[in-house]
Coordinates of C-alpha atoms in Angstrom, one line a residue:
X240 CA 118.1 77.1 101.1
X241 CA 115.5 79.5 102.8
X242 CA 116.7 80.7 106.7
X243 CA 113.9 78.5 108.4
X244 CA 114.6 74.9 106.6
X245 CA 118.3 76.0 107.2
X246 CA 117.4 76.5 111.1
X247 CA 115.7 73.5 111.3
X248 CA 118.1 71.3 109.9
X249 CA 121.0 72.4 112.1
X250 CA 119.2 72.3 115.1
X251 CA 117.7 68.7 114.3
X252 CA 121.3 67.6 113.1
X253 CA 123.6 69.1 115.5
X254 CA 121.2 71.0 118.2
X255 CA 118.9 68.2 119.7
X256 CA 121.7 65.3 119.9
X257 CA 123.8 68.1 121.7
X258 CA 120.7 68.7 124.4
X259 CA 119.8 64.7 124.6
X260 CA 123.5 64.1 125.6
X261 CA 124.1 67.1 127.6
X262 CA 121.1 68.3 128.8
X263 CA 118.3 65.8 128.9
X264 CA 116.9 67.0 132.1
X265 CA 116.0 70.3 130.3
X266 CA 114.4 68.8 127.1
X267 CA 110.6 68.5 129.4
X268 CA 111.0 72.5 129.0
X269 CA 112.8 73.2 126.4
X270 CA 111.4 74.9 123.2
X271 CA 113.5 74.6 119.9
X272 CA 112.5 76.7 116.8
X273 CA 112.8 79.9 114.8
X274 CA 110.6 82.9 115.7
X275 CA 110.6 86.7 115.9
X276 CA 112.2 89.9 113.9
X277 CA 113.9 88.9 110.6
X278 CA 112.7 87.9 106.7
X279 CA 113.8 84.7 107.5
X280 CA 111.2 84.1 110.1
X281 CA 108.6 84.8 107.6
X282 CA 109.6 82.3 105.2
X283 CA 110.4 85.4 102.9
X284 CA 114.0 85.6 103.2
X285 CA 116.0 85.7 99.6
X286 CA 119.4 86.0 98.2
X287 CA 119.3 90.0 99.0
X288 CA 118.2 89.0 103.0
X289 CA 121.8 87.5 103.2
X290 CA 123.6 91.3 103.4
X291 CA 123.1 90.7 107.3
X292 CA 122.0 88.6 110.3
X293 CA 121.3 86.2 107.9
X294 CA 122.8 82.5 108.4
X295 CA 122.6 79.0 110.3
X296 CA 121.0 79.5 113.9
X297 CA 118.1 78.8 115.9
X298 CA 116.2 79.7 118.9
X299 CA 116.0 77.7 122.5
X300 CA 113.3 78.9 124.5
X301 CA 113.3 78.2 128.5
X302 CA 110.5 79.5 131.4
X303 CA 111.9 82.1 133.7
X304 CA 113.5 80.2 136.5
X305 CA 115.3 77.4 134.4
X306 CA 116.7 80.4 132.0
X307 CA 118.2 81.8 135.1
X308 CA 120.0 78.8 136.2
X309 CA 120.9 77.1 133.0
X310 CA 121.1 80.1 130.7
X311 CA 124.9 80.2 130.9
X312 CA 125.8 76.8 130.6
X313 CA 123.2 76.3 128.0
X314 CA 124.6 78.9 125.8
X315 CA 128.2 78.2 125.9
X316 CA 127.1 74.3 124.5
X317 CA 125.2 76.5 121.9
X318 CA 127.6 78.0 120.8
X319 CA 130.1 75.8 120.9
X320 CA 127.8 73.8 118.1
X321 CA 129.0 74.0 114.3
X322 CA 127.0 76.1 112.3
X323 CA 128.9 75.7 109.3
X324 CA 126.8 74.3 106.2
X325 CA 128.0 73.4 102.6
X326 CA 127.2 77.1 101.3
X327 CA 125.9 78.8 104.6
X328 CA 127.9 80.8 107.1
X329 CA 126.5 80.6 111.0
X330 CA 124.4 83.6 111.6
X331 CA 127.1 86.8 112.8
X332 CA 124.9 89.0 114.1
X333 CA 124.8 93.1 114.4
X334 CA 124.2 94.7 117.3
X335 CA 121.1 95.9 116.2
X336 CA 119.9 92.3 116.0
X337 CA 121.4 91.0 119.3
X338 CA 119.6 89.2 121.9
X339 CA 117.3 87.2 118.4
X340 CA 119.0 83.8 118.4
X341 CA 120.3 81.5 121.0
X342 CA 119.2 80.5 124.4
X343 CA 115.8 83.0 125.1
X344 CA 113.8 83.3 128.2
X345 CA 110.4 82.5 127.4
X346 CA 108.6 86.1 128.7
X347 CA 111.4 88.3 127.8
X348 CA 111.0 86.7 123.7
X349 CA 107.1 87.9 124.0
X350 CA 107.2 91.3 126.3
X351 CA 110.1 92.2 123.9
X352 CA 107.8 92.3 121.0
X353 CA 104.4 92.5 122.6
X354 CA 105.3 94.3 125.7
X355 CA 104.0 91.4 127.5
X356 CA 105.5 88.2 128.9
X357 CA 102.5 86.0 127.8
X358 CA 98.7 86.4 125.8
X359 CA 97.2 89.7 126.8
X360 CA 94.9 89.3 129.9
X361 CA 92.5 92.6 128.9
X362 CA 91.3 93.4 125.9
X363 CA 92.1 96.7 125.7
X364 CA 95.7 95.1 126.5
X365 CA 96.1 94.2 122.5
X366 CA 96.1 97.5 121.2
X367 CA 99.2 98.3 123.1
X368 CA 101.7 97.1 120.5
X369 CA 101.0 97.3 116.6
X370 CA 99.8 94.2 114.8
X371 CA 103.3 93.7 112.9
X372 CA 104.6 93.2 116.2
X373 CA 102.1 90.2 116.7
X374 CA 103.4 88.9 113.5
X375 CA 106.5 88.7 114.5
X376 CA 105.5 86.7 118.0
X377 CA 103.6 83.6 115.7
X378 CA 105.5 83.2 112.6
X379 CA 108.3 80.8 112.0
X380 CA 108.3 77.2 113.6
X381 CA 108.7 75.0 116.2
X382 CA 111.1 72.3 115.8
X383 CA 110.9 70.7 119.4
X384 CA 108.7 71.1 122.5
X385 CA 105.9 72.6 120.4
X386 CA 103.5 71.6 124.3
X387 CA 106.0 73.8 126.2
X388 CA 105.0 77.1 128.3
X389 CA 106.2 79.3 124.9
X390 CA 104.7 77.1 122.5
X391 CA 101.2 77.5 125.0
X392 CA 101.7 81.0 124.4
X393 CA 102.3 80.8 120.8
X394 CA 99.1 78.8 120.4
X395 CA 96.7 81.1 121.8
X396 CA 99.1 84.1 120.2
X397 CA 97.9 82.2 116.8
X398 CA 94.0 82.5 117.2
X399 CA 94.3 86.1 116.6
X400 CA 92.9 88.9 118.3
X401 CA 89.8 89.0 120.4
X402 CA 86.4 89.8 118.1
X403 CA 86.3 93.0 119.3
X404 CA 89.2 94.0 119.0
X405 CA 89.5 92.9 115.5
X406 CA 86.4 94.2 114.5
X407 CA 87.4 97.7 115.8
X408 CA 90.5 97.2 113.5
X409 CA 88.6 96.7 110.5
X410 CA 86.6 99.9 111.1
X411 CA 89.6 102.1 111.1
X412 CA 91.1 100.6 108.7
X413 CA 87.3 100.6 106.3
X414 CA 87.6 104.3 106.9
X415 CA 91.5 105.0 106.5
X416 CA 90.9 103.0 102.9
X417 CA 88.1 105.8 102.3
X418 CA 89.6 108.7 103.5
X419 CA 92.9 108.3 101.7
X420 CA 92.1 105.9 98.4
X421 CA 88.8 107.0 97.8
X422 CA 88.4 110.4 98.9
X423 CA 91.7 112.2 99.1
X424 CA 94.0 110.5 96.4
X425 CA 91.7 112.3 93.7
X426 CA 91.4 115.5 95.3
X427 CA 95.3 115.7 95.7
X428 CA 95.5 114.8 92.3
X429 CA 93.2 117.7 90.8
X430 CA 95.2 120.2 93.1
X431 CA 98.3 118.8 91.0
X432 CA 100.0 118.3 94.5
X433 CA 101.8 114.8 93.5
X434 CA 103.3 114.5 96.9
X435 CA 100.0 114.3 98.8
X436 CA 98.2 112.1 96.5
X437 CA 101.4 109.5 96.8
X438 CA 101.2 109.9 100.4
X439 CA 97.2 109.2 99.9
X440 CA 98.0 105.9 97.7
X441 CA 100.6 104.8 100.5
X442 CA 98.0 105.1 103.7
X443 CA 95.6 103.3 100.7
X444 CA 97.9 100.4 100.4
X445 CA 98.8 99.8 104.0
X446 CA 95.6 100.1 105.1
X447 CA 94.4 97.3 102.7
X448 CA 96.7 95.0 103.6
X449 CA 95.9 95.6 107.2
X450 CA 92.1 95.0 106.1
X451 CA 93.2 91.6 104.3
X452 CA 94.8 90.5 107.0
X453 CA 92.4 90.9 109.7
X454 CA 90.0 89.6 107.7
X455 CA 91.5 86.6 107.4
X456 CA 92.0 86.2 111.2
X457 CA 95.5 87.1 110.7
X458 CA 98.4 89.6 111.7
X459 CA 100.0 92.0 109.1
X460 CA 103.7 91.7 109.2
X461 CA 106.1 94.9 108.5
X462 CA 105.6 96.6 105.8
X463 CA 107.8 95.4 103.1
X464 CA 106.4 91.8 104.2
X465 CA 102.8 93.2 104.1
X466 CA 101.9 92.6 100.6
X467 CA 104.0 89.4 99.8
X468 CA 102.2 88.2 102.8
X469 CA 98.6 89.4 101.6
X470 CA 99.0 87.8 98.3
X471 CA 98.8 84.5 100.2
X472 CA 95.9 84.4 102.3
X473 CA 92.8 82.2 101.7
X474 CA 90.8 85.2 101.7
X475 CA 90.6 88.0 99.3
X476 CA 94.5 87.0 98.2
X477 CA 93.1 87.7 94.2
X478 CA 92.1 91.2 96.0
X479 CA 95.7 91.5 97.1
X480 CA 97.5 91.0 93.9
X481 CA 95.0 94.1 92.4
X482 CA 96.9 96.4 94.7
X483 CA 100.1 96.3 92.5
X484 CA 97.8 98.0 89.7
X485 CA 97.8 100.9 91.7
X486 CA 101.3 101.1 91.2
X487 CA 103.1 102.9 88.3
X488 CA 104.8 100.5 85.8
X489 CA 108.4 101.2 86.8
X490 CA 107.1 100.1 90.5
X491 CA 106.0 96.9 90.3
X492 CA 109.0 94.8 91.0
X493 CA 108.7 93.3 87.7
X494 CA 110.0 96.1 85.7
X495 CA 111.5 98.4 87.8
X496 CA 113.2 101.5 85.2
X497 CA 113.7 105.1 85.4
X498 CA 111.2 107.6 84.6
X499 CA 112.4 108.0 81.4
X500 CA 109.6 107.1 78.6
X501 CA 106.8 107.7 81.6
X502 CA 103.7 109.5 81.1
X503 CA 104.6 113.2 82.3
X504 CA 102.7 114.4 85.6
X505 CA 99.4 116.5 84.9
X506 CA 99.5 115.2 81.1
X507 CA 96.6 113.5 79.4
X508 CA 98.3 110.2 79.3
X509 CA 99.0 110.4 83.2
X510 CA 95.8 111.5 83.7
X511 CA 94.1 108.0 82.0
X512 CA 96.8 106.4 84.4
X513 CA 95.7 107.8 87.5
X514 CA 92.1 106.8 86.3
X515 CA 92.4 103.5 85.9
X516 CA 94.4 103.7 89.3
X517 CA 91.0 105.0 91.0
X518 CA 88.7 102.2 89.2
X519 CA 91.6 99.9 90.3
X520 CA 90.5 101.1 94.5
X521 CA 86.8 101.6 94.1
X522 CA 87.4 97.4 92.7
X523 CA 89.1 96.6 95.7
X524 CA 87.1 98.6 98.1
X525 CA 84.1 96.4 96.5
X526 CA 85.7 92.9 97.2
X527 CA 86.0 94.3 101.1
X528 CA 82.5 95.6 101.2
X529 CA 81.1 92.1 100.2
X530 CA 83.8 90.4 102.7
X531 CA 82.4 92.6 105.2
X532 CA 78.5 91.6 104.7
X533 CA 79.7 87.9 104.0
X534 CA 81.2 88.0 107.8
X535 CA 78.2 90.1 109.2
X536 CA 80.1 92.9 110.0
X537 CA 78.0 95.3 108.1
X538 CA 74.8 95.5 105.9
X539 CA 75.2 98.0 103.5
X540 CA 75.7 97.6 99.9
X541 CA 77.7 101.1 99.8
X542 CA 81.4 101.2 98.2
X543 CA 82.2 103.8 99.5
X544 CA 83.8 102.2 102.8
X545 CA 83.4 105.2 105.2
X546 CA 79.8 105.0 106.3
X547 CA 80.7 101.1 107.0
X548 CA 83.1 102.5 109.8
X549 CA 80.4 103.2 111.9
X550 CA 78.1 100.5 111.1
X551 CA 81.3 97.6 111.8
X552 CA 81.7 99.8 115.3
X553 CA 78.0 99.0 116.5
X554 CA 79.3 95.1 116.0
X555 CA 81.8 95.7 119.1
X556 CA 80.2 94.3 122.1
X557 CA 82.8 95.4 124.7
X558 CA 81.7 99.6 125.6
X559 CA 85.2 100.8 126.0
X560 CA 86.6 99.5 123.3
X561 CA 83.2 100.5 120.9
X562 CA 83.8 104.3 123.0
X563 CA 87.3 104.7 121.4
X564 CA 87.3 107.3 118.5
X565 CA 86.8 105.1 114.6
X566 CA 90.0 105.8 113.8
X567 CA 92.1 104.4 116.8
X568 CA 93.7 100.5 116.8

């Protein structure tokens, strides 16, 4: 059993009946779910999650003012709750991961991972935390109270970020995909310097999934979500699954070996490798270039996704966020 349909059960088994007897006054504001940092949260969680802060718990969510005057008592009934399940230990938490589960005040959940208590009021206010941050504030579910001030939040959180900011996303990210897949990977690799072209494929892949995601309206989660998560989008998710081509063999997760039996760097063999790894990036660069003109965001028919940059900028209505250098969000 997966983290979230673990959460939920508990809390609709032993959590609800405990706040109808105990604490009915507080159910009008109370928000029950699972939200925030951990695999779990994503739906992504798996027998190797389980090594820590893994395990039966949920989240109550309560505005400012109730949090400070029921906080206490509403945390001693919480945890005073069995979270013992055939097979599951209750979550024990690390001190890293403190502060993620139990009773929550509704701002301090958001400004933790946002740095602000609610939806950003300015535009320019959503570039001040990183997009897998965002993630992490609208995954998961709610199990109770979904009309509550957090879930109100949450809702608006969900829409995804204002045009013009996510349209100045995309141009970074249009050029980062040029500068490092289809510019710099191949010049690293014809000076034979192996660590720079890795480094090159790297910004390549993040960047793309970045791309996917905010083409699809959505919010990249951290890193070693990114992919998993791109793979499943309605859009471009058959463009996802071509960035594991770009990987060598003994990378992909399906067979993952020691060198041994590999093509040997700056050989002929390695070199075919690293060219179909190129045609593999100019395909996927294509598949964004005719997302881009299917969602108006540029008119060019060039693959090479650098000069689109520019053109996706002039889309950006707002002037100080269309003044900030391509690169930046």
């Amino acid at each position: 059993m997966q983290g979230l349909q673990l959460a939920e059960l508990i809390f609709k088994e032993r959590g609800l009946p405990m706040l109808q007897a105990e604490f009915p006054e507080l159910l009008p504001y109370v928000t029950a779910g699972l939200a925030g940092q951990g695999s779990e949260c994503f739906g992504f969680d798996d027998e190797i999650s389980r090594d820590h802060d893994w395990g039966a718990s949920f989240c109550l969510w309560l505005p400012e003012e109730i949090f400070k005057q029921e906080k206490e008592r509403l945390q001693k009934a919480y945890d005073s709750l069995d979270f013992e399940y055939p097979g599951v230990l209750a979550c024990k938490q690390t001190e890293q991961a403190a502060g993620r589960r139990g009773v929550l005040e509704t701002g301090n959940f958001y400004f933790g991972l946002i740095g602000c208590p609610g939806v950003p009021q300015k535009e320019t206010e959503w570039f001040y935390a990183p997009e897998t941050a965002y993630a992490c504030a609208v995954n998961g579910r709610i199990f109770y109270g979904e009309e509550s001030e957090f879930g109100k939040i949450r809702k608006e959180l969900q829409k995804g970020y204002p045009e013009d900011v996510r349209i100045k996303k995309i141009a970074a990210r249009a050029v980062t995909m040029a500068q490092a897949g289809q510019y710099n990977y191949e010049r690293s690799r014809k000076r034979k310097d192996g660590v720079a072209a890795y480094v090159a494929l790297s910004e390549f892949i993040k960047a793309s999934c970045s791309m996917l995601h905010l083409l699809n309206h959505r919010y990249m989660p951290f890193y070693k979500w990114a992919w998993r998560s791109a793979c499943a989008l309605p859009v471009l998710s058959e463009t996802a699954k071509k960035l594991e081509k770009l990987l060598p063999e003994s990378q992909t997760g399906r067979e993952w070996t020691e060198r041994r039996g590999k093509p040997t760097p700056g050989t002929q063999e390695e070199n075919v490798s690293c060219s179909n790894r190129t045609d593999w990036m100019e395909e996927i660069c294509f598949d964004v270039k005719e997302e881009l003109k299917r969602q108006n965001l540029t008119g060019s028919d060039s693959v090479f996704l650098e000069p689109h940059g520019k053109e996706i900028m002039c889309r950006i209505e707002n002037e100080q966020i269309r003044s900030l250098p391509v690169l930046f969000g």
